Coordinates of C-alpha atoms in Angstrom, one line a residue:
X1 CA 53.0 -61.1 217.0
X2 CA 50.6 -63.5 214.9
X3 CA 48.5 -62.4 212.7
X4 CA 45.4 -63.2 214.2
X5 CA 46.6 -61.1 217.4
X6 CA 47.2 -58.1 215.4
X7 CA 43.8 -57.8 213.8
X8 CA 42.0 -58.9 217.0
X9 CA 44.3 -55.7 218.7
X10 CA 42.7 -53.4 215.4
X11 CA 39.8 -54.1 216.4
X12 CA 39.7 -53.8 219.8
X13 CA 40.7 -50.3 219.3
X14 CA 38.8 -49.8 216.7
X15 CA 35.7 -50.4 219.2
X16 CA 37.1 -48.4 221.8
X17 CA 37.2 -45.0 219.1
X18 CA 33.3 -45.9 219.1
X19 CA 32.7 -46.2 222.9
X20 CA 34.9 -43.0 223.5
X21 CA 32.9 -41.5 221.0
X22 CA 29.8 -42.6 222.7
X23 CA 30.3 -41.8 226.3
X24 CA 31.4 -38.2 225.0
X25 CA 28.0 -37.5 223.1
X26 CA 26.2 -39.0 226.6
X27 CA 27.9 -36.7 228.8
X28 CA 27.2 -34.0 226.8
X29 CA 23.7 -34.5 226.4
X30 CA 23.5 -34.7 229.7
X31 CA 25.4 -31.6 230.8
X32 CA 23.0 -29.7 228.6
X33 CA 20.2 -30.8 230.7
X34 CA 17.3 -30.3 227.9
X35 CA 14.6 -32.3 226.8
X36 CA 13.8 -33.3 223.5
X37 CA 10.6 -31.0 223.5
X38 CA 12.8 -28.0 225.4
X39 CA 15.3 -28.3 222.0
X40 CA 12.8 -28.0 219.6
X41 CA 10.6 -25.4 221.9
X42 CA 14.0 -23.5 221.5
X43 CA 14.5 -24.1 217.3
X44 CA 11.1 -22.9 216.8
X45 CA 11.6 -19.9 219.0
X46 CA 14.7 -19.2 217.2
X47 CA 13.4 -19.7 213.7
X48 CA 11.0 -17.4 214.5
X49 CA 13.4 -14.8 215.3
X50 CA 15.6 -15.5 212.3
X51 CA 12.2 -15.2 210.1
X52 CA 12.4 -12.0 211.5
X53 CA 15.7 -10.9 210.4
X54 CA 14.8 -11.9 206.8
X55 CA 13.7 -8.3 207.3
X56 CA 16.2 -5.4 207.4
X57 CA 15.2 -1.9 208.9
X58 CA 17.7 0.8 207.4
X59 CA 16.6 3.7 209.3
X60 CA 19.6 3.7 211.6
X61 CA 21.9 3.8 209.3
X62 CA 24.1 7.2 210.1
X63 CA 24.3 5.7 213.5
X64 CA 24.9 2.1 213.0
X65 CA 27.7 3.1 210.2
X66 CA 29.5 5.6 212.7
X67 CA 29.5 2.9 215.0
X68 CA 30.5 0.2 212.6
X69 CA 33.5 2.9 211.8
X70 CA 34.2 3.5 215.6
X71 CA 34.9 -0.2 215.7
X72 CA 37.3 0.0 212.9
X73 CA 39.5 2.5 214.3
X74 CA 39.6 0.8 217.8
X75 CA 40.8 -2.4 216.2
X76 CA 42.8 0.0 213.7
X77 CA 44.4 1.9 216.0
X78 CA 45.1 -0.7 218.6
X79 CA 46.8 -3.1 216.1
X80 CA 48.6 -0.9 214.4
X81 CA 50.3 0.9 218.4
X82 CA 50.6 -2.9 219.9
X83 CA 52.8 -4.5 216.9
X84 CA 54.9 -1.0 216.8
X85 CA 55.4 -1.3 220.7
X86 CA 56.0 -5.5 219.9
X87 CA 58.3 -4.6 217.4
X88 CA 60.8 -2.4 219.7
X89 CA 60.1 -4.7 223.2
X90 CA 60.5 -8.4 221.3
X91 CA 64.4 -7.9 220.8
X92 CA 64.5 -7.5 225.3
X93 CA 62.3 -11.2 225.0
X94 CA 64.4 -12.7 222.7
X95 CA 67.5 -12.6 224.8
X96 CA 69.9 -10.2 222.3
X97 CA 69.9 -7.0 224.9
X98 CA 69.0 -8.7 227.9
X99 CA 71.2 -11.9 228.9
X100 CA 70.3 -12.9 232.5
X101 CA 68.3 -15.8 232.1
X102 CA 66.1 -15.5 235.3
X103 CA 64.8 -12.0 234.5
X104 CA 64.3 -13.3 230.7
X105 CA 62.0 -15.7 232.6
X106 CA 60.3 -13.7 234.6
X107 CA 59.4 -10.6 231.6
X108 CA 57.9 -13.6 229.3
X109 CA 55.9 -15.5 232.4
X110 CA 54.7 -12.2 233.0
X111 CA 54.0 -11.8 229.2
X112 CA 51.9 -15.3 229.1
X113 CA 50.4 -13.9 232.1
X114 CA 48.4 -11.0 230.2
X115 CA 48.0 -12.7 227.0
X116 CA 45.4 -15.3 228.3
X117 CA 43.4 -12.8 229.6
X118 CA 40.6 -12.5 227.0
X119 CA 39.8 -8.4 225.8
X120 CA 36.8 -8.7 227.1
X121 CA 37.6 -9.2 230.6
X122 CA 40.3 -6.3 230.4
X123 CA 37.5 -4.0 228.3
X124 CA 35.1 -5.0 231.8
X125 CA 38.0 -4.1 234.1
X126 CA 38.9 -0.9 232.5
X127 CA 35.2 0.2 231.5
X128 CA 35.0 0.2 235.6
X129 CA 37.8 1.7 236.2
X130 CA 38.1 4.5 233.9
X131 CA 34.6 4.6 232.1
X132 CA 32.7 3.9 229.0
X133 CA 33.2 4.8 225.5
X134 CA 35.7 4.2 223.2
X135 CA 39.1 5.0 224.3
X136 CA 38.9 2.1 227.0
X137 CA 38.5 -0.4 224.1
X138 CA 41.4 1.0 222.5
X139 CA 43.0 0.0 225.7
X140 CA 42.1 -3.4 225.8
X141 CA 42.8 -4.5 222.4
X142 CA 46.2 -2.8 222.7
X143 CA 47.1 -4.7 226.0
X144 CA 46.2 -7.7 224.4
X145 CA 48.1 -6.8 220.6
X146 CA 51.4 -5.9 222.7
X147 CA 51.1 -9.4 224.4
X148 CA 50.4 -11.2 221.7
X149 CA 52.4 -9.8 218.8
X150 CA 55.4 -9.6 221.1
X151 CA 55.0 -13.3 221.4
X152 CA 55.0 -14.0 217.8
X153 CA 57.9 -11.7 216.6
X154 CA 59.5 -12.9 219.8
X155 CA 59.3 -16.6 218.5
X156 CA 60.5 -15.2 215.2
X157 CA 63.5 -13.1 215.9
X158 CA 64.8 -16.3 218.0
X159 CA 64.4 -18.5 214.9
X160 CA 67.1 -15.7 212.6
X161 CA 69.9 -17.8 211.5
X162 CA 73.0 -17.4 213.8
X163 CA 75.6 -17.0 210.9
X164 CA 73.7 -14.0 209.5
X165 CA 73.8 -12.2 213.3
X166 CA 77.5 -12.9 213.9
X167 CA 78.4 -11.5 210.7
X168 CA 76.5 -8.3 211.0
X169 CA 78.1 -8.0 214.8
X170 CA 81.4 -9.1 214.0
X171 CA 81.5 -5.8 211.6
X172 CA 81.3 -3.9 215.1
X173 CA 77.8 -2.2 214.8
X174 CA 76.2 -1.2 218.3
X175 CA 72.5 -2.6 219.4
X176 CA 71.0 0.1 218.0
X177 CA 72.4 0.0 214.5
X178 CA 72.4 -4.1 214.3
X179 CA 68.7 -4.2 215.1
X180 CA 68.5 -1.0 212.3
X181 CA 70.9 -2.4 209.7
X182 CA 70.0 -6.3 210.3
X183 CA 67.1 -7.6 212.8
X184 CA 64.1 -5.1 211.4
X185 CA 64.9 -5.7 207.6
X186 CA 64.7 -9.3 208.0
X187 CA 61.4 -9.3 210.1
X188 CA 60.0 -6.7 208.1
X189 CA 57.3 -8.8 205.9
X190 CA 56.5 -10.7 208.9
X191 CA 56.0 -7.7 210.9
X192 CA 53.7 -6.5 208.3
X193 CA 52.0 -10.0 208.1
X194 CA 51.4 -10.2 212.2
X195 CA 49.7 -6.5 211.9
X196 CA 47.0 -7.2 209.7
X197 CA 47.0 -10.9 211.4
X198 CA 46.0 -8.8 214.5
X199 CA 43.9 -6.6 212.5
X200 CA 41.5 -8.8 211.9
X201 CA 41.5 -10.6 215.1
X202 CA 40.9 -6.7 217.1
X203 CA 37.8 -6.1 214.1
X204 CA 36.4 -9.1 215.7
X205 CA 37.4 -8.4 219.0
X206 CA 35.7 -4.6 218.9
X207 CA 32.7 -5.7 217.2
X208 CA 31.9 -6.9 221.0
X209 CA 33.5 -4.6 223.2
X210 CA 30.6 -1.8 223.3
X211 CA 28.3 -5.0 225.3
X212 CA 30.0 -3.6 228.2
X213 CA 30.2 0.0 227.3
X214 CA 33.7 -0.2 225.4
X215 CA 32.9 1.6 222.6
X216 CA 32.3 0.2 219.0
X217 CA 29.2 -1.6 217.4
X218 CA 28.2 -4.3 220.1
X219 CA 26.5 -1.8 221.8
X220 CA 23.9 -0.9 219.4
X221 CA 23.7 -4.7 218.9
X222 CA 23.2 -5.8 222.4
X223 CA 20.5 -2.6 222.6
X224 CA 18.3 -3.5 219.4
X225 CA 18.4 -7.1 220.8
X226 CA 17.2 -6.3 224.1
X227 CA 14.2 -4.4 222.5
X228 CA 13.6 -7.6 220.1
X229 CA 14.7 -5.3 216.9
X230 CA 15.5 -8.3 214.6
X231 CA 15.3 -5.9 211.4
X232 CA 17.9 -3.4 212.9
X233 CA 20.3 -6.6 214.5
X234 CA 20.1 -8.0 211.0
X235 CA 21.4 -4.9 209.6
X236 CA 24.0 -4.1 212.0
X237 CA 25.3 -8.1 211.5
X238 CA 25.4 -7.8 207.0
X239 CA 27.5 -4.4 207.7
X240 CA 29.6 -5.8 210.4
X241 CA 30.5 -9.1 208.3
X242 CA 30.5 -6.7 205.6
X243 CA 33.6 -4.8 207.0
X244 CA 35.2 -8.3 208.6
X245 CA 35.1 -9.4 205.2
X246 CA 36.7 -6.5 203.8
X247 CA 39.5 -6.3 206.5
X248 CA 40.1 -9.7 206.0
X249 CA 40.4 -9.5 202.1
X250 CA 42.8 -6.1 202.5
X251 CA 44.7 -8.4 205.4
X252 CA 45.1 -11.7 202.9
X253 CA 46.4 -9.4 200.0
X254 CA 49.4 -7.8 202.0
X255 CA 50.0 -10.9 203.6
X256 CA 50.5 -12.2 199.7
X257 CA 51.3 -9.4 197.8
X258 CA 54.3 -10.6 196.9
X259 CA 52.5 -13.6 194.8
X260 CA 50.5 -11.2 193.4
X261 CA 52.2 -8.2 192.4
X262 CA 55.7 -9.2 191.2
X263 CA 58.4 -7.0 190.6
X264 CA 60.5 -8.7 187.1
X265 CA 60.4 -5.3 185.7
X266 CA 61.5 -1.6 186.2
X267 CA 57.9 -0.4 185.5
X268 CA 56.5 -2.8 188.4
X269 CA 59.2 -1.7 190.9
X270 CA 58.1 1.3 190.7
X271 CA 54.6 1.2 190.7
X272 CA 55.7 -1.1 194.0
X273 CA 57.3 1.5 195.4
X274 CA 54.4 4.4 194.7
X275 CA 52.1 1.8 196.3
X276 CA 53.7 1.4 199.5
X277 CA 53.8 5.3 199.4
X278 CA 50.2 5.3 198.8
X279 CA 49.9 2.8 201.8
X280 CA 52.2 4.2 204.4
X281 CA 50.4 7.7 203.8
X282 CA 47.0 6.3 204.3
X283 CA 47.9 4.5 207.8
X284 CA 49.3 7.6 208.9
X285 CA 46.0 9.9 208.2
X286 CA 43.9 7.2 209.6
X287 CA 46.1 7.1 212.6
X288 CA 46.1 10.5 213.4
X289 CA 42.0 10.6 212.6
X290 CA 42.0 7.8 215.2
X291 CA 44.0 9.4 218.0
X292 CA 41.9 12.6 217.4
X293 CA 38.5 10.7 217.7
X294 CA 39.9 8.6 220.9
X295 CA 41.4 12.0 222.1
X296 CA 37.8 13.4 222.1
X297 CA 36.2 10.5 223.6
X298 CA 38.6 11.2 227.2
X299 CA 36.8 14.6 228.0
X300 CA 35.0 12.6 231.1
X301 CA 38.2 11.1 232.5
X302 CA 39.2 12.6 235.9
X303 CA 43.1 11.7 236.3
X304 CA 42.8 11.6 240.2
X305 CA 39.3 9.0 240.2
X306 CA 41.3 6.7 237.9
X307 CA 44.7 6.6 239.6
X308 CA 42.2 6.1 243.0
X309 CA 40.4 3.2 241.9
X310 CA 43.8 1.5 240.2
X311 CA 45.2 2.1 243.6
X312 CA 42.1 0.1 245.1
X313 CA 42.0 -2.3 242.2
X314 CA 45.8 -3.5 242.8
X315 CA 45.3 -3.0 246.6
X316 CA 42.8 -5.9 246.5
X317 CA 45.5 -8.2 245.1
X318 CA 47.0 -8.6 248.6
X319 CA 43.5 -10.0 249.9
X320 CA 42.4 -12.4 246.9
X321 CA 39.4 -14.5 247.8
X322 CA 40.5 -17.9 248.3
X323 CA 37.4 -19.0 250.2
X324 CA 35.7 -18.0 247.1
X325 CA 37.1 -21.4 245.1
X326 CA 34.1 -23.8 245.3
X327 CA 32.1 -21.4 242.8
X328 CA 35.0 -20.8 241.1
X329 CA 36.5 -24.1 240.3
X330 CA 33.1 -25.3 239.5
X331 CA 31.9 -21.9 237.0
X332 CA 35.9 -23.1 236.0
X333 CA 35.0 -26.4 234.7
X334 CA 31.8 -25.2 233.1
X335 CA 33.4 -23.1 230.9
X336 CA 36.1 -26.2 230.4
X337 CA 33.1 -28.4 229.5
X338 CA 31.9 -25.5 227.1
X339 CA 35.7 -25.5 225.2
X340 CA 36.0 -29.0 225.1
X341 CA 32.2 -30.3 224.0
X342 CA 31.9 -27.4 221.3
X343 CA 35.9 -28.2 220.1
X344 CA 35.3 -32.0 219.9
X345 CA 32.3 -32.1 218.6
X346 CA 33.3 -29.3 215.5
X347 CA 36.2 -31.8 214.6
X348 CA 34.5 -34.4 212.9
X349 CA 32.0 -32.1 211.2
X350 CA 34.7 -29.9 210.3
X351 CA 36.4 -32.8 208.8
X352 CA 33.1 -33.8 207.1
X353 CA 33.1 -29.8 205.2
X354 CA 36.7 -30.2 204.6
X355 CA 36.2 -33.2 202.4
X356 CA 33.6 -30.6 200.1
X357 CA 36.1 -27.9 200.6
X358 CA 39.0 -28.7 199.0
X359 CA 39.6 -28.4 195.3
X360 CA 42.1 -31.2 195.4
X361 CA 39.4 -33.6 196.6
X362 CA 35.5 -32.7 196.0
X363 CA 34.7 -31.0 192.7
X364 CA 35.8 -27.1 192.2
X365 CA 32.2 -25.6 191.7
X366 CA 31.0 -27.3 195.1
X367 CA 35.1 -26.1 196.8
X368 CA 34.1 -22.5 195.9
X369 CA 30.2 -22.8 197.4
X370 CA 31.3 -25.2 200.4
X371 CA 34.6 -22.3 200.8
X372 CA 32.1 -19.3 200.9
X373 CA 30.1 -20.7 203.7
X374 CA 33.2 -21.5 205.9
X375 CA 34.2 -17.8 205.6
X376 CA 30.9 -16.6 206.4
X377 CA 30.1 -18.7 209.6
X378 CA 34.0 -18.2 211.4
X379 CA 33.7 -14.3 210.5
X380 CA 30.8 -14.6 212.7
X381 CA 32.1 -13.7 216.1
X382 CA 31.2 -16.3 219.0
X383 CA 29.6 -14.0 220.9
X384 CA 27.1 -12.4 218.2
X385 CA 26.2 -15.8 217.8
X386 CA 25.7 -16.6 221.7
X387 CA 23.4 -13.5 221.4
X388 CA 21.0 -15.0 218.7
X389 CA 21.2 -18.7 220.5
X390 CA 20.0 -16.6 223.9
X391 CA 16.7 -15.3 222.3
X392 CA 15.7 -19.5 221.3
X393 CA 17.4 -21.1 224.7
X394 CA 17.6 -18.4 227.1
X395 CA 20.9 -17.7 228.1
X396 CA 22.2 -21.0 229.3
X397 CA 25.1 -23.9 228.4
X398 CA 23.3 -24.9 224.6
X399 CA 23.1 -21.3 223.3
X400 CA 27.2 -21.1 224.2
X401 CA 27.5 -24.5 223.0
X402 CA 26.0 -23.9 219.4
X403 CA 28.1 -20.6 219.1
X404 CA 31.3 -21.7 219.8
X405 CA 30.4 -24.9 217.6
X406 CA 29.6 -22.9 214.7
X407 CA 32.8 -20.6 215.0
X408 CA 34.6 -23.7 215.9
X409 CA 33.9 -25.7 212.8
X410 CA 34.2 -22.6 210.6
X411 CA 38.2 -22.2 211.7
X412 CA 38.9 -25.5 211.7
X413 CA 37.6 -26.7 208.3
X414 CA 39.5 -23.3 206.8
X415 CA 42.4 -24.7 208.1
X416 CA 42.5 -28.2 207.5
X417 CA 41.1 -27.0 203.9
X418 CA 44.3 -25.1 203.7
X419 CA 46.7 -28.5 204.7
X420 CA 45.0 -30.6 202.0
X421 CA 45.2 -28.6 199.7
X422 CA 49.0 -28.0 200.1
X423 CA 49.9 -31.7 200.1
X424 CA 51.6 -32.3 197.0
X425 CA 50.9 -35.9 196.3
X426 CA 47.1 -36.8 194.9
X427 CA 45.7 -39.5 196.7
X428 CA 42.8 -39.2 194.3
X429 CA 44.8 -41.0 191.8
X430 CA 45.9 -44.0 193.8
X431 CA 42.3 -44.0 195.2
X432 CA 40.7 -44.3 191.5
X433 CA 44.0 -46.7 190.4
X434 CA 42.4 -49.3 192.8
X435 CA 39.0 -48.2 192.6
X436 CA 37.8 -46.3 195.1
X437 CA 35.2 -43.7 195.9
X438 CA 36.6 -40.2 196.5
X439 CA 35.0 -40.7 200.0
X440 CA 37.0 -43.8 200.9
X441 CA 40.4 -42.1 199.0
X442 CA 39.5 -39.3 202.0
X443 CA 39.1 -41.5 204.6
X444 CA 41.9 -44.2 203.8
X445 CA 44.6 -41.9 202.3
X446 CA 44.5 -38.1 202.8
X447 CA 43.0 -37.7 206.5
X448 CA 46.0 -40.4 207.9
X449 CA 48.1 -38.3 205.7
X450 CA 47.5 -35.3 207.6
X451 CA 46.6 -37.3 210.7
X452 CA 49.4 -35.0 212.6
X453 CA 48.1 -31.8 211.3
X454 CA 44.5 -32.0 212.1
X455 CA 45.6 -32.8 215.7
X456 CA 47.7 -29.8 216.0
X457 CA 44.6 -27.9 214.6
X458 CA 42.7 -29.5 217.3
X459 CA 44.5 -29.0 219.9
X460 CA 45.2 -24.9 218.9
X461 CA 41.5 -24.2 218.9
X462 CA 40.9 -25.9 222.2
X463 CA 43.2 -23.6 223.5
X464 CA 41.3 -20.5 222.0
X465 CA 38.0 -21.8 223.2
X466 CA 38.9 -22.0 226.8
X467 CA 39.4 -18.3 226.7
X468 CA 36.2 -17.8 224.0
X469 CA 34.1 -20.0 226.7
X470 CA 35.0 -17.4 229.5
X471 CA 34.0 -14.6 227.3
X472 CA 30.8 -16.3 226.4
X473 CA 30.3 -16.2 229.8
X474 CA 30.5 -12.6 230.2
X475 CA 27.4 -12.2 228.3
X476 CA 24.9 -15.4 230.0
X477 CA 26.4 -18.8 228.8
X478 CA 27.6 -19.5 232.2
X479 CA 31.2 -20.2 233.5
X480 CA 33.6 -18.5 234.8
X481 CA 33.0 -15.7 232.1
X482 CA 29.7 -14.7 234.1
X483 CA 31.0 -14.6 237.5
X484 CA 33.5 -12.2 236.7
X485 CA 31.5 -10.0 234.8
X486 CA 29.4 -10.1 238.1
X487 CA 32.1 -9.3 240.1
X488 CA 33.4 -6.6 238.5
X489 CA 30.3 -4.8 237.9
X490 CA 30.3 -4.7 241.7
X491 CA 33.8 -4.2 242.0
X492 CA 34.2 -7.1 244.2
X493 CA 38.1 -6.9 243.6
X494 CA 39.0 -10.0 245.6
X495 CA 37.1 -11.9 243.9
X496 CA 38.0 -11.3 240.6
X497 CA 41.7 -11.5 241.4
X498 CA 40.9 -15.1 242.8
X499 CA 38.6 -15.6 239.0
X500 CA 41.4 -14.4 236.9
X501 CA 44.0 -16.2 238.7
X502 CA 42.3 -19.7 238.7
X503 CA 41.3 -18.7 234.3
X504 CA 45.3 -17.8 233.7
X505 CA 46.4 -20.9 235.7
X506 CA 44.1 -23.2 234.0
X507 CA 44.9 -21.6 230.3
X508 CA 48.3 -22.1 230.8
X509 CA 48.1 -25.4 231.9
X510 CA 45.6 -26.6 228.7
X511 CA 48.5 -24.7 226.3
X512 CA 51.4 -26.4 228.1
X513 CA 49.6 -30.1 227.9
X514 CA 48.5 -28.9 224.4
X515 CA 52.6 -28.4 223.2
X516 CA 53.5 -31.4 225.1
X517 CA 50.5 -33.4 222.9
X518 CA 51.4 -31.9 220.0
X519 CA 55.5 -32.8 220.3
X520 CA 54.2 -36.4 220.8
X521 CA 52.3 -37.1 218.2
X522 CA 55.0 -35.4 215.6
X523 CA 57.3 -38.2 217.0

């Protein structure tokens, strides 16, 4: 190849990134369907009603921080019960106890099955089937903790070195005492890692729940926004970040405690030890508080209705709507459009932060200001955010859009933050040896650098978004989200059969392209 052939084939693609780039931000703007006056009709409405959260109305506040606490030991609970319950089913996924290959298949399509249904569409199925309060959000963030955390301790027991197995076996222990004596101690830390992993994700999860009568704070939210209460909705969001940020901060310093606390001398060994006392004491209490309070909230349950409408529930599998698919298919690729215009469009501005964000790179006073506001706008759930967007834009594609944007950017920019900052060589020098702007170092040497990475990170919050889209839906941003909320208010059973079987189908098809991406591009 000449020369003159390469650079002409440069820049030929380098002109097709722009048109791709171009025909993406047309077909967006013309999905949203808004006019230049609608958009800033809707900024000013919604600077209006953020002028009026500049004001915050404290007179709820034995209410509001019962709630707030009620969410906590939903997530609580639930995380702590589905990563036990992950922890003793994982070994049967992992293939030591169970051998046959075809039922091994079956028990984890039927686990990737349940875990891409989002909590709020089991908290909306359950609320109508049991009832309100609580105990049915417990539920559903269980269902989905069990499904999830088996997944991930799944992955990790299959990854234990082989030598270490054989030797413990070839000493003659039974299942029970090898999984005692050698599988547990070795996944211990990262058992304890993927419980507060799924703590914080059920805190963000059960901050939303009560919007359809689940329990938790999103009820009081949804309420003091339907009234217009900006004061009391500002109040109830500081408290709820307030306690995300909290969980979070407790999360990252078990996760890391090893880094933080070490253990070089006799005095700090024990102090270890006392602490994990301390700790294993406290989770107990709050356990048992937390089974007490959901215990309580169950006084209404009648055994016999449930079992009658799960009978009718799974009775309507056998006659799933399937003329039903024109709305579907189409609410379907609503909420596809909603992933994958909010996911592309966070990238590059998420790269943009990223650049500000890391220590490595920008200056460490603007890394610690630029770091702060990531946390704050991804501890924002989506859907809080959908909520605001609704009073500006009514509840239509834009006010999903900018939710799921802001969110979006938020995780992305943490993460990609994280990956530059852990590469060990620093491109800033050769960037200044040849003199270059930071800007251009960025551009030219570390984002190629971690070209790989940031597509992996692409491609694993596309995946969340399809389900976040859906839930978005639930609560006015349209999709598929707000057809089965419909539906299942009605109890229209066919139906949602026929909604959730097109949402899992379509989720596990974006994950499998997704791996199938993400193998390529490492090649």
């Amino acid at each position: 190849m000449t020369l003159e052939k390469f650079i002409k084939i440069q820049t030929i693609k380098s002109y097709t990134k722009y048109v791709i780039f171009c025909f993406i931000f047309i077909l967006f703007f013309w999905q949203i369907n808004l006019s230049f006056y609608d958009l800033v009709e809707g900024f000013s409405r919604l600077n209006y009603i953020l002028s009026g959260m500049t004001t915050v109305d404290f007179s709820d506040y034995k209410i509001i921080f019962f709630k707030i606490f009620e969410t906590f030991i939903i997530a609580f609970s639930s995380s702590l019960l589905g990563v036990i319950l992950a922890t003793l089913f994982s070994p049967f996924l992992s293939g030591y106890i169970i051998k046959n290959k075809f039922i091994l298949k079956i028990l984890t399509s039927f686990f990737l099955i349940f875990r891409t249904v989002p909590a709020l569409v089991f908290a909306a199925i359950l609320v109508n089937l049991i009832s309100t309060g609580s105990f049915t959000g417990f539920i559903s963030l269980l269902i989905i903790t069990f499904f999830s955390a088996s997944k991930l301790i799944k992955e990790y027991l299959e990854e234990i070195g082989e030598e270490k197995i054989r030797a413990f076996k070839s000493l003659g222990f039974g299942e029970f005492t090898f999984f005692k004596a050698c599988i547990y101690p070795i996944s211990k830390s990262y058992i304890v890692s993927i419980f507060f992993l799924s703590l914080e994700s059920s805190m963000r999860g059960a901050s939303v729940l009560g919007m359809v009568g689940a329990g938790g704070i999103g009820q009081e939210l949804w309420k003091n926004l339907n009234y217009l209460r900006y004061d009391k909705v500002s109040f109830i969001i500081i408290l709820l970040l307030l306690f995300i940020f909290i969980t979070d901060s407790i999360s990252y310093f078990f996760r890391k405690k090893d880094n933080f606390i070490k253990t070089s001398s006799y005095k700090a060994y024990r102090f270890q030890k006392i602490a994990n006392k301390f700790f294993v004491l406290t989770i107990l209490l709050i356990l048992f508080y937390s089974i007490k309070m959901l215990y309580l909230s169950t006084d209404n349950l009648s055994m016999q209705t449930i079992i009658e409408r799960f009978a009718v529930f799974l009775k309507k599998m056998r006659y799933i709507d399937f003329s039903y698919y024109k709305k579907g298919i189409k609410a379907l690729l609503e909420s596809f459009s909603l992933a994958f215009f909010a996911t592309f469009l966070a990238a590059p501005t998420a790269i943009f932060i990223s650049f500000f964000a890391s220590a490595n790179i920008s200056n460490p006073k603007i890394s610690m200001i630029v770091k702060f506001f990531i946390n704050l706008i991804r501890t924002f759930p989506p859907v809080i955010v959908a909520i605001i967007f609704f009073s500006g834009f009514g509840p239509r594609f834009i006010s999903g859009f900018f939710a799921l944007y802001i969110y979006t950017t938020g995780v992305i920019a943490k993460v990609y933050t994280d990956t530059l900052e852990s590469i060990e060589v620093d491109y800033g020098l050769y960037g200044k040896s040849i003199g270059l702007r930071k800007i251009y170092t960025y551009l030219k040497f570390w984002i190629p650098s971690t070209y790989t990475n940031f597509i992996s990170i692409f491609l694993y919050r596309f995946e969340s978004n399809m389900k976040n889209s859906s839930i978005l839906g639930m609560v006015g941003a349209g999709g598929i989200g707000e057809l089965l909320i419909n539906h299942i208010g009605f109890r229209n059973w066919e139906k949602v059969w026929f909604l959730l079987l097109i949402l899992v189908i379509a989720i596990i098809l974006i994950e499998n392209i997704s791996i199938y991406i993400r193998k390529s591009v490492k090649i």
